[in-house]
PDB file of C-alpha atoms in Angstrom:
ATOM      1  CA  MET A  23       9.807  19.817  22.665  1.00  0.00           C
ATOM      2  CA  ILE A  24       6.591  21.630  22.521  1.00  0.00           C
ATOM      3  CA  ILE A  25       3.920  20.525  20.437  1.00  0.00           C
ATOM      4  CA  HIS A  26       0.730  22.964  19.509  1.00  0.00           C
ATOM      5  CA  HIS A  27      -2.419  21.285  18.761  1.00  0.00           C
ATOM      6  CA  VAL A  28      -4.441  23.706  16.522  1.00  0.00           C
ATOM      7  CA  ASP A  29      -7.840  23.650  14.720  1.00  0.00           C
ATOM      8  CA  ALA A  30      -7.215  25.381  11.412  1.00  0.00           C
ATOM      9  CA  PHE A  31      -9.919  26.916   9.083  1.00  0.00           C
ATOM     10  CA  THR A  32     -12.107  27.497  11.783  1.00  0.00           C
ATOM     11  CA  ASN A  33     -12.497  30.120  14.511  1.00  0.00           C
ATOM     12  CA  GLU A  34     -14.326  27.636  16.911  1.00  0.00           C
ATOM     13  CA  LEU A  35     -12.792  24.699  18.827  1.00  0.00           C
ATOM     14  CA  PHE A  36     -13.472  21.465  17.658  1.00  0.00           C
ATOM     15  CA  LYS A  37     -14.406  22.445  14.016  1.00  0.00           C
ATOM     16  CA  GLY A  38     -12.154  22.568  11.146  1.00  0.00           C
ATOM     17  CA  ASN A  39      -9.244  20.494  10.619  1.00  0.00           C
ATOM     18  CA  PRO A  40      -7.020  19.561  13.637  1.00  0.00           C
ATOM     19  CA  ALA A  41      -3.069  19.450  13.163  1.00  0.00           C
ATOM     20  CA  CYS A  42      -0.090  19.194  15.596  1.00  0.00           C
ATOM     21  CA  VAL A  43       2.563  21.637  14.975  1.00  0.00           C
ATOM     22  CA  CYS A  44       6.299  20.939  16.341  1.00  0.00           C
ATOM     23  CA  VAL A  45       9.012  23.649  16.352  1.00  0.00           C
ATOM     24  CA  SER A  46      12.411  22.453  16.937  1.00  0.00           C
ATOM     25  CA  ASP A  47      15.751  23.893  17.256  1.00  0.00           C
ATOM     26  CA  ALA A  48      17.655  21.593  15.187  1.00  0.00           C
ATOM     27  CA  PRO A  49      16.215  19.026  12.221  1.00  0.00           C
ATOM     28  CA  LEU A  50      14.610  16.088  13.391  1.00  0.00           C
ATOM     29  CA  ASP A  51      15.430  12.612  11.985  1.00  0.00           C
ATOM     30  CA  GLU A  52      12.939  11.586   9.414  1.00  0.00           C
ATOM     31  CA  ASN A  53      12.132   8.324  11.241  1.00  0.00           C
ATOM     32  CA  LEU A  54      11.556  10.328  14.399  1.00  0.00           C
ATOM     33  CA  MET A  55       9.316  12.958  12.652  1.00  0.00           C
ATOM     34  CA  GLN A  56       7.085   9.885  11.299  1.00  0.00           C
ATOM     35  CA  LYS A  57       6.987   8.294  14.665  1.00  0.00           C
ATOM     36  CA  ILE A  58       5.832  11.638  16.490  1.00  0.00           C
ATOM     37  CA  ALA A  59       3.114  11.755  13.694  1.00  0.00           C
ATOM     38  CA  ALA A  60       1.784   8.316  14.412  1.00  0.00           C
ATOM     39  CA  GLU A  61       1.734   9.147  18.282  1.00  0.00           C
ATOM     40  CA  ASN A  62      -0.178  12.193  17.683  1.00  0.00           C
ATOM     41  CA  ASN A  63      -2.791  10.485  15.346  1.00  0.00           C
ATOM     42  CA  LEU A  64      -3.903  13.553  13.510  1.00  0.00           C
ATOM     43  CA  SER A  65      -4.408  13.916   9.895  1.00  0.00           C
ATOM     44  CA  GLU A  66      -1.205  15.862   9.653  1.00  0.00           C
ATOM     45  CA  THR A  67       1.804  17.069  11.852  1.00  0.00           C
ATOM     46  CA  ALA A  68       4.179  19.685  10.704  1.00  0.00           C
ATOM     47  CA  PHE A  69       7.615  20.033  11.755  1.00  0.00           C
ATOM     48  CA  LEU A  70       9.210  23.263  11.574  1.00  0.00           C
ATOM     49  CA  VAL A  71      13.114  24.520  11.904  1.00  0.00           C
ATOM     50  CA  LYS A  72      14.183  28.014  11.318  1.00  0.00           C
ATOM     51  CA  ASN A  73      16.770  28.265   8.496  1.00  0.00           C
ATOM     52  CA  GLY A  74      17.630  32.239   8.387  1.00  0.00           C
ATOM     53  CA  GLU A  75      14.698  34.171   7.419  1.00  0.00           C
ATOM     54  CA  ILE A  76      12.360  31.214   6.423  1.00  0.00           C
ATOM     55  CA  TYR A  77      11.369  28.111   8.029  1.00  0.00           C
ATOM     56  CA  ASN A  78      12.021  24.352   6.768  1.00  0.00           C
ATOM     57  CA  LEU A  79       8.529  22.750   7.011  1.00  0.00           C
ATOM     58  CA  ARG A  80       7.677  19.025   6.678  1.00  0.00           C
ATOM     59  CA  TRP A  81       4.458  17.014   6.919  1.00  0.00           C
ATOM     60  CA  PHE A  82       3.465  13.747   8.002  1.00  0.00           C
ATOM     61  CA  THR A  83       0.244  11.546   8.152  1.00  0.00           C
ATOM     62  CA  PRO A  84       0.429   8.929  10.952  1.00  0.00           C
ATOM     63  CA  VAL A  85       1.626   6.780   8.184  1.00  0.00           C
ATOM     64  CA  SER A  86       3.468   8.809   5.439  1.00  0.00           C
ATOM     65  CA  LYS A  87       5.402  11.967   4.659  1.00  0.00           C
ATOM     66  CA  VAL A  88       3.315  14.291   2.170  1.00  0.00           C
ATOM     67  CA  ASP A  89       4.469  16.957  -0.257  1.00  0.00           C
ATOM     68  CA  LEU A  90       1.899  19.720   0.303  1.00  0.00           C
ATOM     69  CA  CYS A  91      -0.637  20.146   3.158  1.00  0.00           C
ATOM     70  CA  GLY A  92      -2.959  23.598   3.543  1.00  0.00           C
ATOM     71  CA  HIS A  93      -4.322  23.315   6.959  1.00  0.00           C
ATOM     72  CA  ALA A  94      -1.271  22.256   8.765  1.00  0.00           C
ATOM     73  CA  THR A  95       0.475  25.131   6.756  1.00  0.00           C
ATOM     74  CA  LEU A  96      -2.074  27.390   8.216  1.00  0.00           C
ATOM     75  CA  ALA A  97      -1.632  25.956  11.780  1.00  0.00           C
ATOM     76  CA  SER A  98       2.267  26.492  11.693  1.00  0.00           C
ATOM     77  CA  ALA A  99       1.887  30.082  10.270  1.00  0.00           C
ATOM     78  CA  PHE A 100      -0.750  30.709  13.336  1.00  0.00           C
ATOM     79  CA  VAL A 101       1.652  28.993  15.904  1.00  0.00           C
ATOM     80  CA  LEU A 102       4.601  31.220  14.660  1.00  0.00           C
ATOM     81  CA  LYS A 103       2.643  34.363  14.876  1.00  0.00           C
ATOM     82  CA  SER A 104       0.968  33.633  18.117  1.00  0.00           C
ATOM     83  CA  PHE A 105       3.863  32.291  20.032  1.00  0.00           C
ATOM     84  CA  PHE A 106       7.254  32.999  18.222  1.00  0.00           C
ATOM     85  CA  GLU A 107       7.116  35.959  16.052  1.00  0.00           C
ATOM     86  CA  PRO A 108       4.147  38.151  16.905  1.00  0.00           C
ATOM     87  CA  SER A 109       5.649  41.094  15.037  1.00  0.00           C
ATOM     88  CA  GLN A 110       6.037  39.224  11.731  1.00  0.00           C
ATOM     89  CA  ASN A 111       2.938  39.310   9.278  1.00  0.00           C
ATOM     90  CA  GLU A 112       4.477  37.308   6.558  1.00  0.00           C
ATOM     91  CA  PHE A 113       5.951  33.806   7.102  1.00  0.00           C
ATOM     92  CA  LYS A 114       7.795  31.691   4.301  1.00  0.00           C
ATOM     93  CA  PHE A 115       8.351  27.965   4.250  1.00  0.00           C
ATOM     94  CA  SER A 116      10.655  25.661   2.257  1.00  0.00           C
ATOM     95  CA  THR A 117       8.954  22.855   1.398  1.00  0.00           C
ATOM     96  CA  LEU A 118       8.685  19.820  -0.908  1.00  0.00           C
ATOM     97  CA  SER A 119       6.328  21.907  -3.121  1.00  0.00           C
ATOM     98  CA  GLY A 120       8.716  25.096  -3.189  1.00  0.00           C
ATOM     99  CA  ILE A 121       8.657  28.217  -1.237  1.00  0.00           C
ATOM    100  CA  LEU A 122       5.073  28.825   0.180  1.00  0.00           C
ATOM    101  CA  THR A 123       4.250  32.192   1.939  1.00  0.00           C
ATOM    102  CA  VAL A 124       1.596  32.973   4.399  1.00  0.00           C
ATOM    103  CA  THR A 125       0.481  36.344   5.053  1.00  0.00           C
ATOM    104  CA  TYR A 126      -1.347  37.771   7.883  1.00  0.00           C
ATOM    105  CA  GLU A 127      -4.023  40.498   6.868  1.00  0.00           C
ATOM    106  CA  ASN A 128      -7.121  41.528   8.984  1.00  0.00           C
ATOM    107  CA  SER A 129      -7.045  38.791  11.488  1.00  0.00           C
ATOM    108  CA  VAL A 130      -6.813  36.117   8.394  1.00  0.00           C
ATOM    109  CA  PHE A 131      -3.974  33.932   7.324  1.00  0.00           C
ATOM    110  CA  LEU A 132      -3.739  33.881   3.548  1.00  0.00           C
ATOM    111  CA  LEU A 133      -1.905  30.959   1.956  1.00  0.00           C
ATOM    112  CA  ASP A 134      -0.350  31.502  -1.293  1.00  0.00           C
ATOM    113  CA  PHE A 135      -0.195  27.845  -2.961  1.00  0.00           C
ATOM    114  CA  PRO A 136       0.509  26.038  -6.330  1.00  0.00           C
ATOM    115  CA  VAL A 137      -2.199  24.892  -8.488  1.00  0.00           C
ATOM    116  CA  PHE A 138      -2.443  21.146  -9.600  1.00  0.00           C
ATOM    117  CA  GLU A 139      -2.698  20.567 -13.590  1.00  0.00           C
ATOM    118  CA  LEU A 140      -6.306  18.874 -14.104  1.00  0.00           C
ATOM    119  CA  LYS A 141      -6.893  16.253 -17.033  1.00  0.00           C
ATOM    120  CA  GLU A 142     -10.281  15.356 -17.462  1.00  0.00           C
ATOM    121  CA  ILE A 143     -10.757  11.540 -17.254  1.00  0.00           C
ATOM    122  CA  ASN A 144     -13.902   9.135 -18.190  1.00  0.00           C
ATOM    123  CA  VAL A 145     -16.257   8.827 -15.305  1.00  0.00           C
ATOM    124  CA  THR A 146     -15.963   5.193 -14.524  1.00  0.00           C
ATOM    125  CA  GLU A 147     -18.548   2.622 -12.437  1.00  0.00           C
ATOM    126  CA  ALA A 148     -15.693   2.104  -9.658  1.00  0.00           C
ATOM    127  CA  MET A 149     -16.004   6.155  -9.215  1.00  0.00           C
ATOM    128  CA  SER A 150     -19.886   5.838  -8.658  1.00  0.00           C
ATOM    129  CA  ARG A 151     -19.271   3.157  -6.213  1.00  0.00           C
ATOM    130  CA  ALA A 152     -16.580   4.754  -4.441  1.00  0.00           C
ATOM    131  CA  VAL A 153     -19.037   7.816  -3.515  1.00  0.00           C
ATOM    132  CA  GLY A 154     -22.392   6.343  -3.869  1.00  0.00           C
ATOM    133  CA  ALA A 155     -23.681   8.374  -6.837  1.00  0.00           C
ATOM    134  CA  LYS A 156     -22.439   9.048 -10.403  1.00  0.00           C
ATOM    135  CA  PRO A 157     -20.132  11.990 -10.793  1.00  0.00           C
ATOM    136  CA  GLN A 158     -20.753  14.451 -13.595  1.00  0.00           C
ATOM    137  CA  GLN A 159     -17.240  14.940 -14.635  1.00  0.00           C
ATOM    138  CA  ALA A 160     -13.900  13.602 -13.196  1.00  0.00           C
ATOM    139  CA  PHE A 161     -10.263  15.103 -13.181  1.00  0.00           C
ATOM    140  CA  LEU A 162      -6.860  14.131 -12.337  1.00  0.00           C
ATOM    141  CA  GLY A 163      -4.159  16.055 -10.842  1.00  0.00           C
ATOM    142  CA  ARG A 164      -1.859  15.099  -7.973  1.00  0.00           C
ATOM    143  CA  ASP A 165      -5.554  14.027  -6.393  1.00  0.00           C
ATOM    144  CA  LEU A 166      -8.842  12.861  -7.792  1.00  0.00           C
ATOM    145  CA  LEU A 167     -11.543  15.513  -8.179  1.00  0.00           C
ATOM    146  CA  LEU A 168     -15.118  14.185  -8.973  1.00  0.00           C
ATOM    147  CA  ILE A 169     -17.933  17.063  -9.803  1.00  0.00           C
ATOM    148  CA  MET A 170     -21.201  15.816  -8.485  1.00  0.00           C
ATOM    149  CA  GLU A 171     -24.765  16.830  -9.737  1.00  0.00           C
ATOM    150  CA  ASN A 172     -25.591  18.845  -6.416  1.00  0.00           C
ATOM    151  CA  GLU A 173     -24.997  19.527  -2.876  1.00  0.00           C
ATOM    152  CA  SER A 174     -27.111  16.681  -1.609  1.00  0.00           C
ATOM    153  CA  ASP A 175     -24.664  14.192  -3.389  1.00  0.00           C
ATOM    154  CA  ILE A 176     -21.641  15.801  -1.185  1.00  0.00           C
ATOM    155  CA  ILE A 177     -23.380  15.761   2.180  1.00  0.00           C
ATOM    156  CA  ASN A 178     -25.102  12.440   1.939  1.00  0.00           C
ATOM    157  CA  ALA A 179     -22.374  10.858   0.029  1.00  0.00           C
ATOM    158  CA  LYS A 180     -22.382   6.902   0.886  1.00  0.00           C
ATOM    159  CA  LEU A 181     -18.702   6.068   0.855  1.00  0.00           C
ATOM    160  CA  ASP A 182     -16.889   2.829   0.099  1.00  0.00           C
ATOM    161  CA  PHE A 183     -13.352   3.352   0.854  1.00  0.00           C
ATOM    162  CA  GLY A 184     -12.362  -0.181  -0.436  1.00  0.00           C
ATOM    163  CA  ALA A 185     -13.094   0.706  -3.842  1.00  0.00           C
ATOM    164  CA  MET A 186     -11.831   4.259  -3.444  1.00  0.00           C
ATOM    165  CA  LEU A 187      -8.484   2.796  -2.588  1.00  0.00           C
ATOM    166  CA  GLU A 188      -8.543   1.518  -6.146  1.00  0.00           C
ATOM    167  CA  LEU A 189      -9.064   4.860  -7.788  1.00  0.00           C
ATOM    168  CA  ASP A 190      -6.329   7.039  -9.235  1.00  0.00           C
ATOM    169  CA  GLY A 191      -4.988  10.158  -7.289  1.00  0.00           C
ATOM    170  CA  LEU A 192      -3.638  10.413  -3.921  1.00  0.00           C
ATOM    171  CA  ILE A 193      -6.727  12.026  -2.366  1.00  0.00           C
ATOM    172  CA  THR A 194     -10.358  11.907  -3.657  1.00  0.00           C
ATOM    173  CA  HIS A 195     -12.412  14.997  -3.648  1.00  0.00           C
ATOM    174  CA  ILE A 196     -16.017  15.567  -4.516  1.00  0.00           C
ATOM    175  CA  SER A 197     -17.263  18.852  -5.258  1.00  0.00           C
ATOM    176  CA  ALA A 198     -20.732  20.526  -6.266  1.00  0.00           C
ATOM    177  CA  LYS A 199     -21.760  23.958  -6.783  1.00  0.00           C
ATOM    178  CA  GLY A 200     -23.523  25.531  -3.591  1.00  0.00           C
ATOM    179  CA  GLY A 201     -26.374  27.507  -2.701  1.00  0.00           C
ATOM    180  CA  GLU A 202     -25.029  29.676  -0.124  1.00  0.00           C
ATOM    181  CA  PHE A 203     -21.539  29.029  -0.869  1.00  0.00           C
ATOM    182  CA  ASP A 204     -19.876  28.923  -4.036  1.00  0.00           C
ATOM    183  CA  CYS A 205     -18.921  25.367  -3.791  1.00  0.00           C
ATOM    184  CA  VAL A 206     -19.439  22.339  -1.560  1.00  0.00           C
ATOM    185  CA  SER A 207     -16.721  19.767  -1.076  1.00  0.00           C
ATOM    186  CA  ARG A 208     -15.472  16.955   0.896  1.00  0.00           C
ATOM    187  CA  SER A 209     -11.849  15.163   0.766  1.00  0.00           C
ATOM    188  CA  PHE A 210     -11.159  11.564   1.467  1.00  0.00           C
ATOM    189  CA  ALA A 211      -7.499   9.972   2.174  1.00  0.00           C
ATOM    190  CA  PRO A 212      -7.512   6.333   2.622  1.00  0.00           C
ATOM    191  CA  LYS A 213      -4.159   5.877   0.907  1.00  0.00           C
ATOM    192  CA  LEU A 214      -2.823   8.063   3.562  1.00  0.00           C
ATOM    193  CA  GLY A 215      -4.606   6.396   6.417  1.00  0.00           C
ATOM    194  CA  ILE A 216      -7.407   9.127   6.524  1.00  0.00           C
ATOM    195  CA  SER A 217     -10.707   8.331   5.868  1.00  0.00           C
ATOM    196  CA  GLU A 218     -12.152  11.778   5.643  1.00  0.00           C
ATOM    197  CA  ASP A 219      -9.737  14.936   5.877  1.00  0.00           C
ATOM    198  CA  PRO A 220     -12.080  17.479   7.802  1.00  0.00           C
ATOM    199  CA  VAL A 221     -10.611  20.275   5.620  1.00  0.00           C
ATOM    200  CA  CYS A 222      -7.995  19.553   2.990  1.00  0.00           C
ATOM    201  CA  GLY A 223      -6.434  22.511   1.925  1.00  0.00           C
ATOM    202  CA  SER A 224      -4.302  21.214  -0.688  1.00  0.00           C
ATOM    203  CA  GLY A 225      -7.605  19.695  -2.248  1.00  0.00           C
ATOM    204  CA  TYR A 226      -8.441  23.423  -3.057  1.00  0.00           C
ATOM    205  CA  CYS A 227      -5.317  23.553  -5.397  1.00  0.00           C
ATOM    206  CA  HIS A 228      -7.622  21.175  -7.589  1.00  0.00           C
ATOM    207  CA  ILE A 229     -11.045  22.813  -6.751  1.00  0.00           C
ATOM    208  CA  VAL A 230     -10.291  26.310  -6.979  1.00  0.00           C
ATOM    209  CA  PRO A 231      -9.168  26.477 -10.480  1.00  0.00           C
ATOM    210  CA  PHE A 232     -12.264  24.144 -11.673  1.00  0.00           C
ATOM    211  CA  TRP A 233     -14.748  26.213  -9.939  1.00  0.00           C
ATOM    212  CA  ALA A 234     -13.259  29.829 -10.811  1.00  0.00           C
ATOM    213  CA  LYS A 235     -13.349  28.620 -14.596  1.00  0.00           C
ATOM    214  CA  ASN A 236     -16.762  27.315 -14.482  1.00  0.00           C
ATOM    215  CA  LEU A 237     -18.554  29.917 -12.340  1.00  0.00           C
ATOM    216  CA  ASP A 238     -16.394  32.787 -14.181  1.00  0.00           C
ATOM    217  CA  LYS A 239     -15.379  33.914 -10.488  1.00  0.00           C
ATOM    218  CA  ILE A 240     -11.952  34.843  -9.162  1.00  0.00           C
ATOM    219  CA  LYS A 241     -13.107  34.913  -5.719  1.00  0.00           C
ATOM    220  CA  LEU A 242     -14.990  31.894  -4.159  1.00  0.00           C
ATOM    221  CA  LYS A 243     -16.398  31.145  -0.770  1.00  0.00           C
ATOM    222  CA  ALA A 244     -16.093  27.335  -0.230  1.00  0.00           C
ATOM    223  CA  LEU A 245     -17.564  24.988   2.361  1.00  0.00           C
ATOM    224  CA  GLN A 246     -15.979  21.955   3.435  1.00  0.00           C
ATOM    225  CA  ALA A 247     -18.883  19.982   4.387  1.00  0.00           C
ATOM    226  CA  SER A 248     -17.295  17.354   6.786  1.00  0.00           C
ATOM    227  CA  ALA A 249     -18.624  16.681  10.260  1.00  0.00           C
ATOM    228  CA  ARG A 250     -16.268  19.046  11.878  1.00  0.00           C
ATOM    229  CA  SER A 251     -16.754  21.606   8.580  1.00  0.00           C
ATOM    230  CA  GLY A 252     -14.783  24.443   7.702  1.00  0.00           C
ATOM    231  CA  ILE A 253     -14.756  27.462   5.479  1.00  0.00           C
ATOM    232  CA  LEU A 254     -12.487  28.879   3.067  1.00  0.00           C
ATOM    233  CA  GLU A 255     -11.985  32.466   1.276  1.00  0.00           C
ATOM    234  CA  CYS A 256     -10.222  31.568  -1.938  1.00  0.00           C
ATOM    235  CA  GLU A 257      -8.744  33.113  -4.912  1.00  0.00           C
ATOM    236  CA  MET A 258      -7.876  32.413  -8.333  1.00  0.00           C
ATOM    237  CA  MET A 259      -4.699  34.671  -8.776  1.00  0.00           C
ATOM    238  CA  SER A 260      -3.347  36.032 -12.036  1.00  0.00           C
ATOM    239  CA  ASN A 261      -0.267  34.454 -11.523  1.00  0.00           C
ATOM    240  CA  GLY A 262      -1.847  30.910 -11.901  1.00  0.00           C
ATOM    241  CA  ARG A 263      -1.655  30.280  -8.183  1.00  0.00           C
ATOM    242  CA  VAL A 264      -4.562  30.112  -5.412  1.00  0.00           C
ATOM    243  CA  ARG A 265      -4.849  32.063  -2.504  1.00  0.00           C
ATOM    244  CA  LEU A 266      -6.785  30.230   0.519  1.00  0.00           C
ATOM    245  CA  GLY A 267      -7.690  32.470   3.540  1.00  0.00           C
ATOM    246  CA  GLY A 268      -8.624  31.062   6.993  1.00  0.00           C
ATOM    247  CA  THR A 269      -8.436  31.261  10.747  1.00  0.00           C
ATOM    248  CA  ALA A 270      -7.370  28.858  13.393  1.00  0.00           C
ATOM    249  CA  VAL A 271      -7.455  28.536  17.389  1.00  0.00           C
ATOM    250  CA  LEU A 272      -5.381  26.570  19.852  1.00  0.00           C
ATOM    251  CA  TYR A 273      -6.687  23.549  21.249  1.00  0.00           C
ATOM    252  CA  SER A 274      -3.575  22.549  23.555  1.00  0.00           C
ATOM    253  CA  LYS A 275      -0.033  23.221  24.320  1.00  0.00           C
ATOM    254  CA  ASN A 276       1.989  20.010  25.234  1.00  0.00           C
ATOM    255  CA  GLU A 277       5.572  19.023  26.040  1.00  0.00           C
ATOM    256  CA  VAL A 278       6.976  15.680  24.386  1.00  0.00           C
ATOM    257  CA  PHE A 279      10.092  14.000  25.683  1.00  0.00           C
ATOM    258  CA  VAL A 280      12.119  12.769  22.479  1.00  0.00           C
TER     259      VAL A 280
END
């Protein structure tokens, strides 16, 4: 089986968020998929099997299965477009979060994703301790979204992952209004065995609805301010879903023997 190692949400190698993509002729055992993901030791490994006109898609971190992943979905569409179905400009994936569609327009992959309903919750001392500064607001969906005072709180965050493990939500996102960008964010997933997710696509299913409402904008340009960095073109659509746009590059292509 061939594994493609892709850097997603970037057009430069060694930036964006890396993911491995495995395309197999038949479904793999879940235990085997988890072992492969652990061996790859990237934030996500995507497993694809064609099923008629769509692809079954599953995502695994090195320690667990997840229900939604943006950058590995982008990486999957990139691999299919580049190596399997170059004439196709639309790819549909059957996932644990329903049918996801990725379209290819003007050299950009556009991900059509659901949003997570956000409930505002009280800011706590534990939140401040986890991210090194007091959040202005806190919201809980699948993940925890902490709105910080300024961009500096994002870039210079002093993190306490032990404290973060005690917070609600699967992943913790910190976000602030940007200067050059509409918003600047970082994402942390110690509960999934990942200290910092370099560019968390599914996080924008929380981040985009918040900033679209508070900035009164439909389209947003977002910076993920991790060490690798990443840029997303985001849109809050009229049907209540979000569209995330990005590019990807191939780092390596390897054969595995399983």
